[in-house]
Amino acid sequence: QVQLVESGGGSVQAGGSLRLSCAASGFNVDEYAIGWIRLRPGPEREGVACLTTFDNSTFYLDSVKGRFTLTRDKVTNILYLQMNNLQPDDTGDYICAADSVCRGPPWMPRVAGQGTRVTVSA
């Protein structure tokens, strides 16, 4: 069964940190681009970070560069998104995604998890 299961969301104050995890199973992650989509009122489904596994290139949304770091544990097939210096605009539902390539908004991936909520208060 193809699955992406997220964890690690929560509520923090501005300036705080969270680490999101995404466990992938049921498919060969090496054949996909994997990353995180953010849903929030206003902007379309925006990819905040994406990793192309075949060349290990990582892409970030401009607004999160320098604050978010995307990594992948190849042994466990878990994808991590370390989010530092969180701001209220980072509030939203974060969805783990796998697709053939990293895409711009609106990103409708081939495989998506259920999402985890991140709330950042001022």
Short mmCIF file of N, CA and C in Angstrom, two decimals:
data_model
loop_
_atom_site.label_atom_id
_atom_site.label_comp_id
_atom_site.label_asym_id
_atom_site.label_seq_id
_atom_site.Cartn_x
_atom_site.Cartn_y
_atom_site.Cartn_z
N GLN A 1 0.84 -1.19 0.00
CA GLN A 1 0.00 0.00 0.00
C GLN A 1 0.88 1.25 0.00
N VAL A 2 0.65 2.13 -0.95
CA VAL A 2 1.41 3.37 -1.05
C VAL A 2 0.95 4.31 0.05
N GLN A 3 1.88 4.77 0.85
CA GLN A 3 1.53 5.62 1.97
C GLN A 3 2.59 6.65 2.28
N LEU A 4 2.12 7.83 2.69
CA LEU A 4 2.96 8.86 3.28
C LEU A 4 2.27 9.26 4.57
N VAL A 5 2.96 9.11 5.69
CA VAL A 5 2.35 9.39 6.98
C VAL A 5 3.18 10.47 7.69
N GLU A 6 2.52 11.59 7.96
CA GLU A 6 3.21 12.73 8.56
C GLU A 6 3.05 12.74 10.08
N SER A 7 3.99 13.38 10.72
CA SER A 7 3.90 13.64 12.16
C SER A 7 4.76 14.85 12.48
N GLY A 8 4.54 15.40 13.68
CA GLY A 8 5.42 16.45 14.15
C GLY A 8 4.84 17.85 14.15
N GLY A 9 3.62 18.03 13.68
CA GLY A 9 3.03 19.35 13.72
C GLY A 9 2.72 19.78 15.15
N GLY A 10 2.30 21.01 15.30
CA GLY A 10 1.95 21.50 16.63
C GLY A 10 1.84 23.00 16.63
N SER A 11 1.83 23.55 17.84
CA SER A 11 1.70 24.99 18.02
C SER A 11 2.96 25.53 18.68
N VAL A 12 3.46 26.62 18.11
CA VAL A 12 4.64 27.26 18.68
C VAL A 12 4.47 28.76 18.58
N GLN A 13 5.27 29.47 19.31
CA GLN A 13 5.31 30.92 19.21
C GLN A 13 6.30 31.32 18.11
N ALA A 14 6.12 32.51 17.61
CA ALA A 14 7.02 33.02 16.58
C ALA A 14 8.47 32.93 17.07
N GLY A 15 9.33 32.49 16.17
CA GLY A 15 10.73 32.29 16.52
C GLY A 15 11.06 30.87 16.94
N GLY A 16 10.02 30.07 17.17
CA GLY A 16 10.22 28.69 17.60
C GLY A 16 10.53 27.76 16.46
N SER A 17 10.70 26.48 16.80
CA SER A 17 11.07 25.47 15.82
C SER A 17 10.17 24.24 15.93
N LEU A 18 10.01 23.56 14.81
CA LEU A 18 9.33 22.27 14.76
C LEU A 18 10.05 21.40 13.74
N ARG A 19 9.96 20.11 13.93
CA ARG A 19 10.47 19.18 12.93
C ARG A 19 9.34 18.26 12.50
N LEU A 20 9.04 18.28 11.22
CA LEU A 20 8.03 17.40 10.66
C LEU A 20 8.70 16.15 10.11
N SER A 21 8.00 15.03 10.24
CA SER A 21 8.50 13.77 9.71
C SER A 21 7.47 13.18 8.76
N CYS A 22 7.97 12.45 7.77
CA CYS A 22 7.07 11.80 6.82
C CYS A 22 7.64 10.42 6.51
N ALA A 23 6.90 9.41 6.88
CA ALA A 23 7.32 8.03 6.64
C ALA A 23 6.71 7.54 5.34
N ALA A 24 7.55 7.12 4.41
CA ALA A 24 7.09 6.65 3.11
C ALA A 24 7.15 5.13 3.05
N SER A 25 6.12 4.54 2.47
CA SER A 25 6.11 3.08 2.33
C SER A 25 5.27 2.69 1.12
N GLY A 26 5.54 1.50 0.60
CA GLY A 26 4.75 0.97 -0.49
C GLY A 26 5.19 1.39 -1.87
N PHE A 27 6.24 2.16 -1.98
CA PHE A 27 6.74 2.55 -3.29
C PHE A 27 8.22 2.87 -3.19
N ASN A 28 8.88 2.89 -4.33
CA ASN A 28 10.30 3.15 -4.37
C ASN A 28 10.54 4.66 -4.38
N VAL A 29 10.91 5.19 -3.23
CA VAL A 29 11.10 6.64 -3.09
C VAL A 29 12.17 7.15 -4.04
N ASP A 30 13.13 6.31 -4.39
CA ASP A 30 14.22 6.73 -5.27
C ASP A 30 13.73 7.11 -6.67
N GLU A 31 12.51 6.74 -7.00
CA GLU A 31 11.96 7.05 -8.32
C GLU A 31 11.12 8.32 -8.31
N TYR A 32 11.07 9.01 -7.17
CA TYR A 32 10.20 10.17 -7.04
C TYR A 32 10.94 11.40 -6.53
N ALA A 33 10.33 12.55 -6.79
CA ALA A 33 10.68 13.76 -6.07
C ALA A 33 9.77 13.80 -4.84
N ILE A 34 10.31 14.18 -3.71
CA ILE A 34 9.52 14.17 -2.47
C ILE A 34 9.69 15.50 -1.76
N GLY A 35 8.65 15.91 -1.07
CA GLY A 35 8.73 17.18 -0.38
C GLY A 35 7.49 17.48 0.42
N TRP A 36 7.29 18.77 0.70
CA TRP A 36 6.18 19.22 1.54
C TRP A 36 5.41 20.33 0.86
N ILE A 37 4.10 20.20 0.93
CA ILE A 37 3.18 21.21 0.42
C ILE A 37 2.55 21.91 1.62
N ARG A 38 2.33 23.19 1.49
CA ARG A 38 1.66 23.93 2.56
C ARG A 38 0.32 24.45 2.06
N LEU A 39 -0.69 24.22 2.86
CA LEU A 39 -2.03 24.74 2.59
C LEU A 39 -2.35 25.80 3.62
N ARG A 40 -2.75 26.96 3.17
CA ARG A 40 -3.17 28.02 4.07
C ARG A 40 -4.10 28.93 3.31
N PRO A 41 -4.93 29.72 3.99
CA PRO A 41 -5.86 30.61 3.30
C PRO A 41 -5.12 31.59 2.39
N GLY A 42 -5.56 31.66 1.13
CA GLY A 42 -4.95 32.60 0.20
C GLY A 42 -4.08 31.91 -0.83
N PRO A 43 -2.81 31.68 -0.53
CA PRO A 43 -1.92 31.09 -1.54
C PRO A 43 -2.38 29.71 -1.98
N GLU A 44 -2.08 29.38 -3.22
CA GLU A 44 -2.40 28.05 -3.71
C GLU A 44 -1.50 27.03 -3.01
N ARG A 45 -1.80 25.76 -3.25
CA ARG A 45 -0.99 24.68 -2.67
C ARG A 45 0.46 24.92 -3.08
N GLU A 46 1.23 25.41 -2.15
CA GLU A 46 2.61 25.77 -2.47
C GLU A 46 3.58 24.76 -1.90
N GLY A 47 4.53 24.38 -2.74
CA GLY A 47 5.57 23.49 -2.26
C GLY A 47 6.60 24.31 -1.50
N VAL A 48 6.80 24.00 -0.23
CA VAL A 48 7.75 24.75 0.56
C VAL A 48 9.16 24.17 0.44
N ALA A 49 9.26 22.87 0.17
CA ALA A 49 10.56 22.24 0.00
C ALA A 49 10.39 20.95 -0.77
N CYS A 50 11.35 20.66 -1.63
CA CYS A 50 11.25 19.46 -2.46
C CYS A 50 12.64 18.93 -2.76
N LEU A 51 12.75 17.59 -2.74
CA LEU A 51 14.03 16.93 -2.97
C LEU A 51 13.87 15.99 -4.16
N THR A 52 14.77 16.14 -5.13
CA THR A 52 14.78 15.20 -6.24
C THR A 52 15.78 14.11 -5.88
N THR A 53 15.29 12.91 -5.67
CA THR A 53 16.13 11.86 -5.13
C THR A 53 17.21 11.40 -6.10
N PHE A 54 16.98 11.53 -7.40
CA PHE A 54 17.96 10.98 -8.34
C PHE A 54 19.25 11.79 -8.35
N ASP A 55 19.20 13.07 -8.02
CA ASP A 55 20.44 13.86 -7.98
C ASP A 55 20.62 14.59 -6.66
N ASN A 56 19.71 14.33 -5.72
CA ASN A 56 19.78 14.92 -4.38
C ASN A 56 19.76 16.44 -4.40
N SER A 57 19.09 17.04 -5.37
CA SER A 57 18.91 18.49 -5.39
C SER A 57 17.72 18.85 -4.52
N THR A 58 17.82 19.96 -3.82
CA THR A 58 16.75 20.40 -2.93
C THR A 58 16.32 21.81 -3.31
N PHE A 59 15.02 22.03 -3.37
CA PHE A 59 14.45 23.32 -3.72
C PHE A 59 13.60 23.83 -2.55
N TYR A 60 13.65 25.14 -2.33
CA TYR A 60 12.90 25.75 -1.25
C TYR A 60 12.11 26.95 -1.77
N LEU A 61 10.94 27.14 -1.18
CA LEU A 61 10.18 28.36 -1.40
C LEU A 61 11.01 29.52 -0.88
N ASP A 62 11.02 30.63 -1.61
CA ASP A 62 11.87 31.76 -1.22
C ASP A 62 11.64 32.19 0.22
N SER A 63 10.41 32.16 0.67
CA SER A 63 10.09 32.68 2.00
C SER A 63 10.60 31.78 3.13
N VAL A 64 11.01 30.55 2.80
CA VAL A 64 11.49 29.66 3.86
C VAL A 64 12.98 29.39 3.76
N LYS A 65 13.62 29.89 2.72
CA LYS A 65 15.06 29.67 2.55
C LYS A 65 15.82 30.21 3.76
N GLY A 66 16.76 29.41 4.22
CA GLY A 66 17.53 29.80 5.39
C GLY A 66 16.87 29.45 6.71
N ARG A 67 15.59 29.07 6.68
CA ARG A 67 14.88 28.71 7.90
C ARG A 67 14.46 27.23 7.92
N PHE A 68 14.10 26.71 6.77
CA PHE A 68 13.66 25.32 6.67
C PHE A 68 14.75 24.48 6.02
N THR A 69 14.89 23.23 6.51
CA THR A 69 15.85 22.30 5.93
C THR A 69 15.18 20.96 5.70
N LEU A 70 15.29 20.49 4.47
CA LEU A 70 14.68 19.21 4.09
C LEU A 70 15.77 18.14 4.00
N THR A 71 15.56 17.04 4.70
CA THR A 71 16.52 15.94 4.64
C THR A 71 15.77 14.62 4.53
N ARG A 72 16.51 13.61 4.10
CA ARG A 72 15.90 12.30 3.93
C ARG A 72 16.82 11.24 4.49
N ASP A 73 16.28 10.36 5.29
CA ASP A 73 17.01 9.20 5.79
C ASP A 73 16.76 8.06 4.81
N LYS A 74 17.81 7.70 4.05
CA LYS A 74 17.64 6.69 3.00
C LYS A 74 17.42 5.30 3.57
N VAL A 75 17.85 5.08 4.79
CA VAL A 75 17.69 3.75 5.38
C VAL A 75 16.25 3.52 5.82
N THR A 76 15.69 4.50 6.49
CA THR A 76 14.33 4.36 7.03
C THR A 76 13.28 4.91 6.09
N ASN A 77 13.69 5.61 5.03
CA ASN A 77 12.73 6.26 4.11
C ASN A 77 11.85 7.27 4.82
N ILE A 78 12.43 7.98 5.76
CA ILE A 78 11.71 9.05 6.43
C ILE A 78 12.24 10.39 5.94
N LEU A 79 11.32 11.27 5.61
CA LEU A 79 11.65 12.62 5.16
C LEU A 79 11.42 13.58 6.32
N TYR A 80 12.37 14.47 6.54
CA TYR A 80 12.27 15.42 7.64
C TYR A 80 12.24 16.85 7.11
N LEU A 81 11.44 17.68 7.75
CA LEU A 81 11.47 19.11 7.46
C LEU A 81 11.72 19.82 8.78
N GLN A 82 12.93 20.31 8.94
CA GLN A 82 13.28 21.09 10.12
C GLN A 82 12.90 22.53 9.85
N MET A 83 12.07 23.07 10.71
CA MET A 83 11.57 24.44 10.52
C MET A 83 12.00 25.28 11.69
N ASN A 84 12.84 26.26 11.43
CA ASN A 84 13.35 27.15 12.47
C ASN A 84 12.84 28.56 12.26
N ASN A 85 12.89 29.35 13.31
CA ASN A 85 12.44 30.75 13.24
C ASN A 85 11.06 30.84 12.58
N LEU A 86 10.16 30.02 13.06
CA LEU A 86 8.81 30.00 12.48
C LEU A 86 8.11 31.33 12.70
N GLN A 87 7.31 31.70 11.71
CA GLN A 87 6.57 32.95 11.75
C GLN A 87 5.08 32.67 11.55
N PRO A 88 4.21 33.60 11.98
CA PRO A 88 2.77 33.36 11.82
C PRO A 88 2.36 33.02 10.39
N ASP A 89 3.04 33.55 9.39
CA ASP A 89 2.71 33.22 8.00
C ASP A 89 3.02 31.78 7.64
N ASP A 90 3.77 31.10 8.49
CA ASP A 90 4.06 29.68 8.24
C ASP A 90 2.92 28.78 8.69
N THR A 91 1.93 29.35 9.35
CA THR A 91 0.79 28.57 9.81
C THR A 91 0.07 27.92 8.63
N GLY A 92 -0.26 26.65 8.78
CA GLY A 92 -0.99 25.96 7.73
C GLY A 92 -0.93 24.46 7.93
N ASP A 93 -1.51 23.75 6.99
CA ASP A 93 -1.43 22.30 6.96
C ASP A 93 -0.27 21.91 6.05
N TYR A 94 0.60 21.08 6.57
CA TYR A 94 1.77 20.64 5.82
C TYR A 94 1.53 19.20 5.38
N ILE A 95 1.63 19.01 4.07
CA ILE A 95 1.32 17.72 3.47
C ILE A 95 2.56 17.15 2.81
N CYS A 96 2.90 15.93 3.17
CA CYS A 96 4.02 15.26 2.54
C CYS A 96 3.60 14.80 1.16
N ALA A 97 4.48 14.95 0.17
CA ALA A 97 4.10 14.69 -1.21
C ALA A 97 5.20 13.96 -1.96
N ALA A 98 4.80 13.11 -2.89
CA ALA A 98 5.73 12.45 -3.80
C ALA A 98 5.20 12.61 -5.22
N ASP A 99 6.09 12.92 -6.14
CA ASP A 99 5.67 13.20 -7.50
C ASP A 99 6.81 12.86 -8.45
N SER A 100 6.57 12.95 -9.73
CA SER A 100 7.63 12.65 -10.69
C SER A 100 8.70 13.75 -10.69
N VAL A 101 8.26 14.99 -10.45
CA VAL A 101 9.18 16.13 -10.38
C VAL A 101 8.68 17.08 -9.30
N CYS A 102 9.55 18.00 -8.87
CA CYS A 102 9.11 19.08 -7.99
C CYS A 102 8.32 20.07 -8.83
N ARG A 103 7.18 20.53 -8.31
CA ARG A 103 6.31 21.39 -9.11
C ARG A 103 6.00 22.69 -8.39
N GLY A 104 5.67 23.71 -9.19
CA GLY A 104 5.23 24.96 -8.63
C GLY A 104 3.76 24.89 -8.27
N PRO A 105 3.23 25.98 -7.66
CA PRO A 105 1.82 25.95 -7.24
C PRO A 105 0.86 26.06 -8.41
N PRO A 106 -0.29 25.48 -8.30
CA PRO A 106 -0.71 24.58 -7.23
C PRO A 106 -0.16 23.18 -7.46
N TRP A 107 0.50 22.63 -6.43
CA TRP A 107 1.14 21.33 -6.56
C TRP A 107 0.13 20.25 -6.19
N MET A 108 -0.23 19.44 -7.16
CA MET A 108 -1.14 18.32 -6.97
C MET A 108 -0.32 17.05 -7.19
N PRO A 109 0.27 16.49 -6.15
CA PRO A 109 1.21 15.38 -6.34
C PRO A 109 0.53 14.05 -6.62
N ARG A 110 1.34 13.11 -7.10
CA ARG A 110 0.82 11.76 -7.37
C ARG A 110 0.45 11.07 -6.06
N VAL A 111 1.28 11.29 -5.04
CA VAL A 111 1.04 10.66 -3.74
C VAL A 111 1.07 11.76 -2.67
N ALA A 112 0.11 11.74 -1.77
CA ALA A 112 0.07 12.76 -0.72
C ALA A 112 -0.37 12.14 0.59
N GLY A 113 0.18 12.67 1.69
CA GLY A 113 -0.28 12.23 3.01
C GLY A 113 -1.51 12.99 3.44
N GLN A 114 -1.90 12.76 4.68
CA GLN A 114 -3.10 13.41 5.21
C GLN A 114 -2.81 14.82 5.70
N GLY A 115 -1.57 15.09 6.02
CA GLY A 115 -1.22 16.42 6.49
C GLY A 115 -1.09 16.51 7.99
N THR A 116 -0.33 17.50 8.42
CA THR A 116 -0.18 17.80 9.84
C THR A 116 -0.24 19.31 10.01
N ARG A 117 -0.91 19.75 11.04
CA ARG A 117 -1.18 21.18 11.24
C ARG A 117 -0.03 21.84 12.00
N VAL A 118 0.39 22.99 11.50
CA VAL A 118 1.38 23.83 12.16
C VAL A 118 0.74 25.18 12.44
N THR A 119 0.78 25.60 13.69
CA THR A 119 0.21 26.88 14.09
C THR A 119 1.29 27.70 14.78
N VAL A 120 1.52 28.90 14.24
CA VAL A 120 2.54 29.77 14.81
C VAL A 120 1.85 31.05 15.28
N SER A 121 1.98 31.33 16.56
CA SER A 121 1.35 32.51 17.13
C SER A 121 2.38 33.64 17.28
N ALA A 122 1.86 34.85 17.17
CA ALA A 122 2.75 36.02 17.23
C ALA A 122 3.27 36.24 18.65
#
